[in-house]
PDB file of C-alpha atoms in Angstrom:
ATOM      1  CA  UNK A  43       0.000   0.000   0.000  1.00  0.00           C
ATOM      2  CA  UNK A  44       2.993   2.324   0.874  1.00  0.00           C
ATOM      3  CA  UNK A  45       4.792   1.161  -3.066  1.00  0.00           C
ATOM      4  CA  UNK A  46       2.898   3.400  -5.513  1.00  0.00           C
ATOM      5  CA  UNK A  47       3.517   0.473  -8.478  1.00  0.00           C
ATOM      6  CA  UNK A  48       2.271  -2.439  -5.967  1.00  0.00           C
ATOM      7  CA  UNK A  49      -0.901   0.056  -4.565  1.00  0.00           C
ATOM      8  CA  UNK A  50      -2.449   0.328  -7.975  1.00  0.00           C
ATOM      9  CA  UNK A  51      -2.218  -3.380  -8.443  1.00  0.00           C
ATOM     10  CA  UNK A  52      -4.551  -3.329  -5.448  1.00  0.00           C
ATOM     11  CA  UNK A  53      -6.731  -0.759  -6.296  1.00  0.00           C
ATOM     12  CA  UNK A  54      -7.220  -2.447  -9.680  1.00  0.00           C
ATOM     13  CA  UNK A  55      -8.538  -5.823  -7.923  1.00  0.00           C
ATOM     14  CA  UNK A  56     -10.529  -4.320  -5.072  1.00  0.00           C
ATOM     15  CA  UNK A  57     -12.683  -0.830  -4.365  1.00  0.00           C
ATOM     16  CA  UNK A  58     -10.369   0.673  -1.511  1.00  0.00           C
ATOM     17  CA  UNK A  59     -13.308   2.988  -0.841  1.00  0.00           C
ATOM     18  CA  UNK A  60     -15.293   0.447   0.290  1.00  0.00           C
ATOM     19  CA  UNK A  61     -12.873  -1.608   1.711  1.00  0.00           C
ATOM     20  CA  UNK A  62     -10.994  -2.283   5.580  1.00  0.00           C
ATOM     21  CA  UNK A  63      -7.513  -1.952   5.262  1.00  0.00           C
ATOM     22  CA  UNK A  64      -5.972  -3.753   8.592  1.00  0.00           C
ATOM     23  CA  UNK A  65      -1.988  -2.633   9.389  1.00  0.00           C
ATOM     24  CA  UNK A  66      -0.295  -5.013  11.668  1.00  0.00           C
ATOM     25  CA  UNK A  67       2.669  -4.278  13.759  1.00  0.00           C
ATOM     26  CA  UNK A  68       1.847  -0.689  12.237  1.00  0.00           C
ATOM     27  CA  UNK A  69       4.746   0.514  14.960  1.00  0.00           C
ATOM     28  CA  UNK A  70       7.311  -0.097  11.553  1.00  0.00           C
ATOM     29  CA  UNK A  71       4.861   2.142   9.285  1.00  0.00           C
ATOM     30  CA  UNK A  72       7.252   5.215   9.979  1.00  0.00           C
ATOM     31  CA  UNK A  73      10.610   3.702   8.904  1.00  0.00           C
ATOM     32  CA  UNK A  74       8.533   1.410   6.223  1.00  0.00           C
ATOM     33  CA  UNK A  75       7.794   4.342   4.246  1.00  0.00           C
ATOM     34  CA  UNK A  76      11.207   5.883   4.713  1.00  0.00           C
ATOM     35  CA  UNK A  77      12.430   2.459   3.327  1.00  0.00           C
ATOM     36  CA  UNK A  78      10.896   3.033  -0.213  1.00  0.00           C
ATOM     37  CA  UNK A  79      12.369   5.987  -1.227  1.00  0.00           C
ATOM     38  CA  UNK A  80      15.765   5.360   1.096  1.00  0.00           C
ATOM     39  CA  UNK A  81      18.909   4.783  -1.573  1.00  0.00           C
ATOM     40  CA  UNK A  82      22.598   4.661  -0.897  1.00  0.00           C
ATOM     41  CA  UNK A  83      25.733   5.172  -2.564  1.00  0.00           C
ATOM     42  CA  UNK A  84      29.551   4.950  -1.384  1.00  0.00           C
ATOM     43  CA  UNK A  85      32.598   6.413  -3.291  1.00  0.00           C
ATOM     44  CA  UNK A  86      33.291   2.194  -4.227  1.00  0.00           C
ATOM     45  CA  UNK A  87      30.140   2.656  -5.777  1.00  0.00           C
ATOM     46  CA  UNK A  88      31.565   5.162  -8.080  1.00  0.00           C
ATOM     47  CA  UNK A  89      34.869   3.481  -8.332  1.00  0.00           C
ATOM     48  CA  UNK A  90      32.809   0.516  -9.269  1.00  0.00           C
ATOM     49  CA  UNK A  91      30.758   2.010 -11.959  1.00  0.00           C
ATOM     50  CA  UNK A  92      33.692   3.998 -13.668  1.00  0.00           C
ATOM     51  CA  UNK A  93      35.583   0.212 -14.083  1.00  0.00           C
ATOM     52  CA  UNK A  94      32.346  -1.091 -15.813  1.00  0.00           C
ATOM     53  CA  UNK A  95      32.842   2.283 -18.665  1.00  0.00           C
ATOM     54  CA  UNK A  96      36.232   1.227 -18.621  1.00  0.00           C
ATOM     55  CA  UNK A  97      36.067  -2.502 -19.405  1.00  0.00           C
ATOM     56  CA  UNK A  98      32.423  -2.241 -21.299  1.00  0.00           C
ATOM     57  CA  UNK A  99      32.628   1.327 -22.828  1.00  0.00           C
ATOM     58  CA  UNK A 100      36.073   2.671 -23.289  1.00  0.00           C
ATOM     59  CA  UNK A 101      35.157   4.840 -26.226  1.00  0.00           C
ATOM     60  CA  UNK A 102      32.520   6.763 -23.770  1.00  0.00           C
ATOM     61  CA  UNK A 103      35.041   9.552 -22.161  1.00  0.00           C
ATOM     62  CA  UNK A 104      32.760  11.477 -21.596  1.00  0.00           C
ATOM     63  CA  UNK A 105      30.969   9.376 -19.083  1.00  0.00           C
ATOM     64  CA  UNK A 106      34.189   8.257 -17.374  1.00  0.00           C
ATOM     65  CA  UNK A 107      34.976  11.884 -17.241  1.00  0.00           C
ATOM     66  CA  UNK A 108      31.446  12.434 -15.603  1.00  0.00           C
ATOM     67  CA  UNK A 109      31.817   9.230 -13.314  1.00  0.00           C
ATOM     68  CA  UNK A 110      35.584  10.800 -12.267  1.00  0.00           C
ATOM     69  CA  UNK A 111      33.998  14.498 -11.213  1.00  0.00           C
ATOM     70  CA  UNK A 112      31.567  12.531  -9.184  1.00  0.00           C
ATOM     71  CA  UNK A 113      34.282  10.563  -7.393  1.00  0.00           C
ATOM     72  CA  UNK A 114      36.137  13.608  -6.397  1.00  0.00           C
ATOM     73  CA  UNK A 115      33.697  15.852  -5.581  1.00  0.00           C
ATOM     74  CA  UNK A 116      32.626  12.784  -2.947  1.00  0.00           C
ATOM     75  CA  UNK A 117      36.850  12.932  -1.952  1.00  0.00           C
ATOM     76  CA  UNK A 118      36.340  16.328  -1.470  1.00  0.00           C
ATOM     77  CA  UNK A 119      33.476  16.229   0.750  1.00  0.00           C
ATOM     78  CA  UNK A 120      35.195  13.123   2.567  1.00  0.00           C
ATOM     79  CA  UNK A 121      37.977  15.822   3.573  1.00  0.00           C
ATOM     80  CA  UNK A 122      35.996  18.477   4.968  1.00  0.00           C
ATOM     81  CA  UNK A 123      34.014  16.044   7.310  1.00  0.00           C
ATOM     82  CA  UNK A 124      37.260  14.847   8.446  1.00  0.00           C
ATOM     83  CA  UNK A 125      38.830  17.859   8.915  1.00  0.00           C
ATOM     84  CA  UNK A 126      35.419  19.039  10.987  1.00  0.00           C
ATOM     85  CA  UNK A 127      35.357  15.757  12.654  1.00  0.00           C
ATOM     86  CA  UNK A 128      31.919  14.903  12.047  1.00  0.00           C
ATOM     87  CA  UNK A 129      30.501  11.611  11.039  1.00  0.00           C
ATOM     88  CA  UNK A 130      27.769  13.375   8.404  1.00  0.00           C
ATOM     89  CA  UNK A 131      26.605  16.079   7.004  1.00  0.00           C
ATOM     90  CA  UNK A 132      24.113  17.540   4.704  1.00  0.00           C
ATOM     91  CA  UNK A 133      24.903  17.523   0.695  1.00  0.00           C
ATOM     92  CA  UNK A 134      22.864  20.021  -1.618  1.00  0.00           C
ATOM     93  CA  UNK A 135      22.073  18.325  -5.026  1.00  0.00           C
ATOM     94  CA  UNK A 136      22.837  21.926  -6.957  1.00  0.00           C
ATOM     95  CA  UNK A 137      26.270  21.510  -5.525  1.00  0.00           C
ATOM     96  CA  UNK A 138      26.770  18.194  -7.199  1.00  0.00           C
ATOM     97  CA  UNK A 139      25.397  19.289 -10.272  1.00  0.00           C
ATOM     98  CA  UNK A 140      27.286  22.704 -10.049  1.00  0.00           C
ATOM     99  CA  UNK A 141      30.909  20.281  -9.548  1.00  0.00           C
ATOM    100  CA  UNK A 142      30.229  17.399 -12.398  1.00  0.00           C
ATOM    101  CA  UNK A 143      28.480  19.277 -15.085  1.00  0.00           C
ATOM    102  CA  UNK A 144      27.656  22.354 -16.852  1.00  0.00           C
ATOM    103  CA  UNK A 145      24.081  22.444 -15.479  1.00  0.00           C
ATOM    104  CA  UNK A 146      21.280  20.563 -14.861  1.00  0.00           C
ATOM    105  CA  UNK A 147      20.130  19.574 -18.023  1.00  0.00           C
ATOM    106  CA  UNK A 148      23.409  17.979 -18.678  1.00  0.00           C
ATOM    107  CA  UNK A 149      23.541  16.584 -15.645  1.00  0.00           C
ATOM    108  CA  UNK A 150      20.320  15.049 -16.202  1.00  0.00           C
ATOM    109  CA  UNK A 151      21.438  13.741 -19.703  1.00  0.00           C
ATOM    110  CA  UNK A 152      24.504  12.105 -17.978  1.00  0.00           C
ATOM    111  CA  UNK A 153      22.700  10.297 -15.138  1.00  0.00           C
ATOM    112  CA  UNK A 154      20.189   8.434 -17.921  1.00  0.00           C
ATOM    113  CA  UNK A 155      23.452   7.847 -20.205  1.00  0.00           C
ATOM    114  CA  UNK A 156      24.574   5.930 -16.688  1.00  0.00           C
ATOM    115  CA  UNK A 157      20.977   4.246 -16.218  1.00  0.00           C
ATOM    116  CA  UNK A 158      21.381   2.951 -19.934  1.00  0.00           C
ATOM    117  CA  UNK A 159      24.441   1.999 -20.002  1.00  0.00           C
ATOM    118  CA  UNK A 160      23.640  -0.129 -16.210  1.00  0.00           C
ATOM    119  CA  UNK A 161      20.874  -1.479 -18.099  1.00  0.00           C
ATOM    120  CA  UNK A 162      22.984  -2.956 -20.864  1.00  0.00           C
ATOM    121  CA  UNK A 163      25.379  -4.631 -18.562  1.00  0.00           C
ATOM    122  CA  UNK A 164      22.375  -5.931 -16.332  1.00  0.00           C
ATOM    123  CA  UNK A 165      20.921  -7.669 -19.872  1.00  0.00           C
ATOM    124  CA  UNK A 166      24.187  -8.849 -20.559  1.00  0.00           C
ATOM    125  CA  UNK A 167      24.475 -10.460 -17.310  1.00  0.00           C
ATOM    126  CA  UNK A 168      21.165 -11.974 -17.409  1.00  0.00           C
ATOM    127  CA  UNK A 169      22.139 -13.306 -20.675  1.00  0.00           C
ATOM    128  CA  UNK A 170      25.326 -15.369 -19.505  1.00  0.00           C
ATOM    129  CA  UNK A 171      23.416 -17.172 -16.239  1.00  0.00           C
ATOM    130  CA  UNK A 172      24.621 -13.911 -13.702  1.00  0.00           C
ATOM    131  CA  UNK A 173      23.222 -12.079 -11.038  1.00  0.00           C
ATOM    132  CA  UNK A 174      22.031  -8.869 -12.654  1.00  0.00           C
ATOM    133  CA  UNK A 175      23.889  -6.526 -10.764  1.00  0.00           C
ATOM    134  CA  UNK A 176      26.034  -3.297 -11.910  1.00  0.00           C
ATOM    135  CA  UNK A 177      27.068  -0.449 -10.205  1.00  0.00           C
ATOM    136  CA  UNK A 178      25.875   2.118 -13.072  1.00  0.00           C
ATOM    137  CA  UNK A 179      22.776   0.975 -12.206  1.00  0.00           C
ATOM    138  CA  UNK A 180      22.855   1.450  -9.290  1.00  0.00           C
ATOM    139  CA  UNK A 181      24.398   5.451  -9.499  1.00  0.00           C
ATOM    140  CA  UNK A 182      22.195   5.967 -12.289  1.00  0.00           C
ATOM    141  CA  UNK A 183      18.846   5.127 -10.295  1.00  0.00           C
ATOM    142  CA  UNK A 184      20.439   7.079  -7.240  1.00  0.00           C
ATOM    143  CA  UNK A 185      20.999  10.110  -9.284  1.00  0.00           C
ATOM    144  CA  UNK A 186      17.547  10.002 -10.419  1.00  0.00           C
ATOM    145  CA  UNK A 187      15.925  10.029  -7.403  1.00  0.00           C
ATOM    146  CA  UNK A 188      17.573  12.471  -5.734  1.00  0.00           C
ATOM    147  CA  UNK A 189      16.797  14.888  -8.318  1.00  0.00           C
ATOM    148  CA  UNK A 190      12.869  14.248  -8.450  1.00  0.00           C
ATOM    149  CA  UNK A 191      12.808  14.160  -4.398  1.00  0.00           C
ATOM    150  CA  UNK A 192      15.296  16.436  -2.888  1.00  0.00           C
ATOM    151  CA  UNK A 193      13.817  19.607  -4.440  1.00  0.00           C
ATOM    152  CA  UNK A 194      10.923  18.432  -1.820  1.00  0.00           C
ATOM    153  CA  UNK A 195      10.670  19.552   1.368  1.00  0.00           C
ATOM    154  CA  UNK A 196      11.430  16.604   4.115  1.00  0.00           C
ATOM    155  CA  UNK A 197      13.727  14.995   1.998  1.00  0.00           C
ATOM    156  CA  UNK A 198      17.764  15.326   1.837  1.00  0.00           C
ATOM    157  CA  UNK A 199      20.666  14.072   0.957  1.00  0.00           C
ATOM    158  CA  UNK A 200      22.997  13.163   3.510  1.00  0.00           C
ATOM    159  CA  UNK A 201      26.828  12.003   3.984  1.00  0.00           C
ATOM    160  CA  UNK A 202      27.869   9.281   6.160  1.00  0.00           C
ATOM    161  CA  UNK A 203      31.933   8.489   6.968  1.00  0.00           C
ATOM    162  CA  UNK A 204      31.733   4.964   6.547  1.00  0.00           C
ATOM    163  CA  UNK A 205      35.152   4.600   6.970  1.00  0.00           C
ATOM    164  CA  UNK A 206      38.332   6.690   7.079  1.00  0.00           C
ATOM    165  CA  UNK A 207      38.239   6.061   3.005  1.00  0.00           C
ATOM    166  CA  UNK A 208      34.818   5.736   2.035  1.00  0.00           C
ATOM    167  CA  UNK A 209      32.169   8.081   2.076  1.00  0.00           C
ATOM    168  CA  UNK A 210      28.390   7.128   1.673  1.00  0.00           C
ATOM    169  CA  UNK A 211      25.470   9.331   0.383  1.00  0.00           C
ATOM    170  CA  UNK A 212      21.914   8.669   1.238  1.00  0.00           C
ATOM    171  CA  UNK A 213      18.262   9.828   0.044  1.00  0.00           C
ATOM    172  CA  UNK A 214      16.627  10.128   3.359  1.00  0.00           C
ATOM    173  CA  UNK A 215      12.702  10.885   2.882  1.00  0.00           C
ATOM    174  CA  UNK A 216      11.215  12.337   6.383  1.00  0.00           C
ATOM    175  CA  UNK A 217       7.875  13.204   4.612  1.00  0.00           C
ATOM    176  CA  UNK A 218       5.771  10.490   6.291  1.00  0.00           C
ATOM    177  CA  UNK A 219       3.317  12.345   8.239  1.00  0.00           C
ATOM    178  CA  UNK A 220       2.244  14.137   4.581  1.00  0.00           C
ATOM    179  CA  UNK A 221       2.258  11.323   2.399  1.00  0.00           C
ATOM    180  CA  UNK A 222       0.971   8.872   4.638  1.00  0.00           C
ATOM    181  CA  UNK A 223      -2.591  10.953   5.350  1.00  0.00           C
ATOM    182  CA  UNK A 224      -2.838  10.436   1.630  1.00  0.00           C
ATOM    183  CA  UNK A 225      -2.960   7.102   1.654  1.00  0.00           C
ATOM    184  CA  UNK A 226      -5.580   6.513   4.859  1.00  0.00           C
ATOM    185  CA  UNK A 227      -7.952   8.366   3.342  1.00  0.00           C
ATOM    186  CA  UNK A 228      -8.411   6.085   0.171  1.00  0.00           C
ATOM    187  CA  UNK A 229      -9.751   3.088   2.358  1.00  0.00           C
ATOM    188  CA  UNK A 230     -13.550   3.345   4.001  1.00  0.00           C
ATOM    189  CA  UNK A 231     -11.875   2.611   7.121  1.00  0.00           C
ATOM    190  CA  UNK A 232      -8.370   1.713   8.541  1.00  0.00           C
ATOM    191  CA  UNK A 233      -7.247  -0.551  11.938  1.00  0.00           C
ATOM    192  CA  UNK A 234      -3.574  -0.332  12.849  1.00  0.00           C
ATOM    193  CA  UNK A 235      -2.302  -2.876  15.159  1.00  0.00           C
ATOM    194  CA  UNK A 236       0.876  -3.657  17.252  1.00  0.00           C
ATOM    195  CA  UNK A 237       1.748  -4.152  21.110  1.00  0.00           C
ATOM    196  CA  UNK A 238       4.109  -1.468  21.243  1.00  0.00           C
ATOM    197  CA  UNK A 239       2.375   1.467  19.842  1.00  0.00           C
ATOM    198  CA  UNK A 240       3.525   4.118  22.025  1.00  0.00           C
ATOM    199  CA  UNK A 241       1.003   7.177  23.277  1.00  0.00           C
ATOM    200  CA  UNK A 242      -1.395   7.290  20.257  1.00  0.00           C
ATOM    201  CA  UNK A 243      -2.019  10.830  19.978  1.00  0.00           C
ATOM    202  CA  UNK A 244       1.941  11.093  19.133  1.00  0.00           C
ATOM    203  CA  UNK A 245       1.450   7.776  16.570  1.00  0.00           C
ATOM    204  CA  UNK A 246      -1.561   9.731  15.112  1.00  0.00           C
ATOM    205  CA  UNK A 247       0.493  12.706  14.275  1.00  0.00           C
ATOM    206  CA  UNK A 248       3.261  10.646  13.321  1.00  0.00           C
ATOM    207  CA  UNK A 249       1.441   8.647  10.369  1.00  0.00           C
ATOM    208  CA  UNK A 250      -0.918  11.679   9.283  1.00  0.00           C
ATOM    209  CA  UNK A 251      -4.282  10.482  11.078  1.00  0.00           C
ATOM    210  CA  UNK A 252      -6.421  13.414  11.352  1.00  0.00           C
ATOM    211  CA  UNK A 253      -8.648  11.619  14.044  1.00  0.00           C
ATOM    212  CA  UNK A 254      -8.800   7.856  15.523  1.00  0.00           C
ATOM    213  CA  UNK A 255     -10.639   6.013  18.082  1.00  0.00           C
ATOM    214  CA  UNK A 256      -8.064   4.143  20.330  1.00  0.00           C
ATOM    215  CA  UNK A 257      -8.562   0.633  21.972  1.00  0.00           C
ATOM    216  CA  UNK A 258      -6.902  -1.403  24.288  1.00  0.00           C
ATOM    217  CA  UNK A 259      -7.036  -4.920  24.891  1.00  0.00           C
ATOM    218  CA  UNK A 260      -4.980  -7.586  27.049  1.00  0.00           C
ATOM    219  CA  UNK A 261      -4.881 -11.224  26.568  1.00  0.00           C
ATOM    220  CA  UNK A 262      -3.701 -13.062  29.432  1.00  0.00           C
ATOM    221  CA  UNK A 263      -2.634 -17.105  29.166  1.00  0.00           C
ATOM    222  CA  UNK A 264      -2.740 -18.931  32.301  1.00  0.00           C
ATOM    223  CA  UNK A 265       0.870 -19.957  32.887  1.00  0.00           C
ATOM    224  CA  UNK A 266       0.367 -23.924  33.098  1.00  0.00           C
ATOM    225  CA  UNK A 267      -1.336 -23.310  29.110  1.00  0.00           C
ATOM    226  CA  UNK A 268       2.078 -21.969  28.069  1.00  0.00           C
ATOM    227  CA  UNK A 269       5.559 -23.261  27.441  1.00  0.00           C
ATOM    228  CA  UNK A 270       8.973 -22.139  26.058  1.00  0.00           C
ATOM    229  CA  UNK A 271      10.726 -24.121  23.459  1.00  0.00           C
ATOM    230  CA  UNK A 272      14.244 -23.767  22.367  1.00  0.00           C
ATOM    231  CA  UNK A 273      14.966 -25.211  18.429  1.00  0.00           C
ATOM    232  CA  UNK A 274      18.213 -26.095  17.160  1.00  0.00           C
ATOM    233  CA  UNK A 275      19.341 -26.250  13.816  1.00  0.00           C
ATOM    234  CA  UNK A 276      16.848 -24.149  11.940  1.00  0.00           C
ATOM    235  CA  UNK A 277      17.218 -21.036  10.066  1.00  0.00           C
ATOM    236  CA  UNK A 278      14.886 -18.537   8.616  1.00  0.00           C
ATOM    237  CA  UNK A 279      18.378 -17.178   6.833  1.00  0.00           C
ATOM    238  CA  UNK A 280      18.008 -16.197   2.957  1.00  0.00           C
ATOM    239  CA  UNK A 281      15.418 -15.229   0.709  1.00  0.00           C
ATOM    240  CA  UNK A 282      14.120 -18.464   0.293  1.00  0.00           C
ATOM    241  CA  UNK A 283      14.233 -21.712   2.625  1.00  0.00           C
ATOM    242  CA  UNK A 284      16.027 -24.830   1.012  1.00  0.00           C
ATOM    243  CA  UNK A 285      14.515 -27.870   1.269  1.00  0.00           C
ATOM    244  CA  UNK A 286      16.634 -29.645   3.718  1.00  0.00           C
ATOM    245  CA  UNK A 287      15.558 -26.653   5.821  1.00  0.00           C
ATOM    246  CA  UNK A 288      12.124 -27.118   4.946  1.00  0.00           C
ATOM    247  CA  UNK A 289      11.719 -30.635   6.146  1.00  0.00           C
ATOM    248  CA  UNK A 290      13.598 -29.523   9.457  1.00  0.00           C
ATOM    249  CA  UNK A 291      11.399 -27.296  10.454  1.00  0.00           C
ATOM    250  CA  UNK A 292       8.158 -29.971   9.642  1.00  0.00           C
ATOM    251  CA  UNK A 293      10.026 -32.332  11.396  1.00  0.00           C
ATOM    252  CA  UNK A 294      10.752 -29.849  14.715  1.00  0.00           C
ATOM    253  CA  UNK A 295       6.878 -28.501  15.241  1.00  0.00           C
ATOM    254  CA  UNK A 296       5.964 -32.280  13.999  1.00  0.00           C
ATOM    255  CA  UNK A 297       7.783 -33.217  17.551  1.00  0.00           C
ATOM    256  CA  UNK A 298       5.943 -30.725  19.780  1.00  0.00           C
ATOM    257  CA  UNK A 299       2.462 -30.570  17.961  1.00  0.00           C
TER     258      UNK A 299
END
């Protein structure tokens, strides 16, 4: 509901108007929607990105030259936080533009020369049995989003120190309370549950409810009805559970059940 792609999927297969939209552990909402539009870079990224021009696209000079302003501009602000001694710091995106190209426009025109040319290695990948992954990509998409969102007001772009030689920059979108009272209002009504949600006036204001009604309710388990079990050998680790893991964990809650 929070993805704009994914939340028209939904609104094509049901009426939201008419429909109950039920949040659990709604506590996360906050940092879920901060998620979406959250993207990183790190100078590697950059170092990364210029290698793929080098080895894919030698004849494109132009981009490495693009890719090599970027790199020390980020060197440059990697300095000045270490001479200040602070561990980050706020980056403008006219600064950026105003250090790696003539102006926007050909800015713009470099960042979806950098998209294009990630999506050409990402095919090619694809094509030999690899992991789609390349670092132009990755800058390109960056790039691109922080020049639709950080002319908004809540979001910024933000350096970390990662390390005493690498330097990290970071969309951060605090525009929750704004956006999110958008999205409330399309449903007929909306529950939000979780154990911990704090004082909910405060939660109210933090997700962009304009009024609630607030309930409370306790479930209490006599102690003889419960008990603590500790499993060994399973894992929930990866984005999808092998098999072997699979018939573990049938074979652990087949032992208790």
């Amino acid at each position: 509901i929070l993805n704009e792609p994914i939340s028209w999927v939904i609104k094509s297969k049901i009426k939201t108007d008419e429909a109950f939209l039920v949040v659990d552990e709604a506590h996360n909402l906050q940092n879920a929607y901060a998620n979406i539009n959250t993207s990183k870079i790190t100078i590697n990224t950059v170092n990364n990105a210029a290698k793929e021009v080098e080895e894919n696209y030698a004849e494109r000079r132009e981009c490495s030259k693009f890719l090599i302003d970027i790199k020390l501009y980020l060197e440059e602000i990697l300095d000045e936080m270490k001479k200040e001694n602070v561990e980050d710091k706020v980056v403008k995106i006219n600064e950026i533009i105003k250090k790696c190209a003539r102006n926007y426009e050909e800015f713009e025109e470099r960042i979806e020369e950098v998209k294009a040319l990630g999506n050409k290695i990402r095919e090619k990948k694809i094509r030999e049995g690899k992991a789609p992954r390349s670092s132009l990509h990755a800058l390109g998409n960056f790039f691109a989003k922080a020049l639709e969102l950080t002319p908004e007001e809540g979001v910024a772009l933000i350096a970390n120190l990662e390390n005493k030689d690498n330097l990290s920059l970071e969309i951060f979108d605090m525009r929750s309370r704004e956006l999110l009272s958008e999205v409330w209002d399309k449903y007929y009504r909306v529950v939000f549950c979780s154990g911990t949600l704090g004082p909910p006036k405060a939660f109210a204001e933090t997700i962009g409810l304009s009024s609630f009604a607030y309930g409370e309710f306790s479930f209490r388990l006599r102690k003889e009805n419960c008990i603590s079990l500790i499993t060994l050998e399973l894992s929930s680790e990866g984005e999808e559970l092998p098999e072997e893991m699979a018939k573990k964990y049938v074979e652990a809650i087949e032992s208790f059940v």
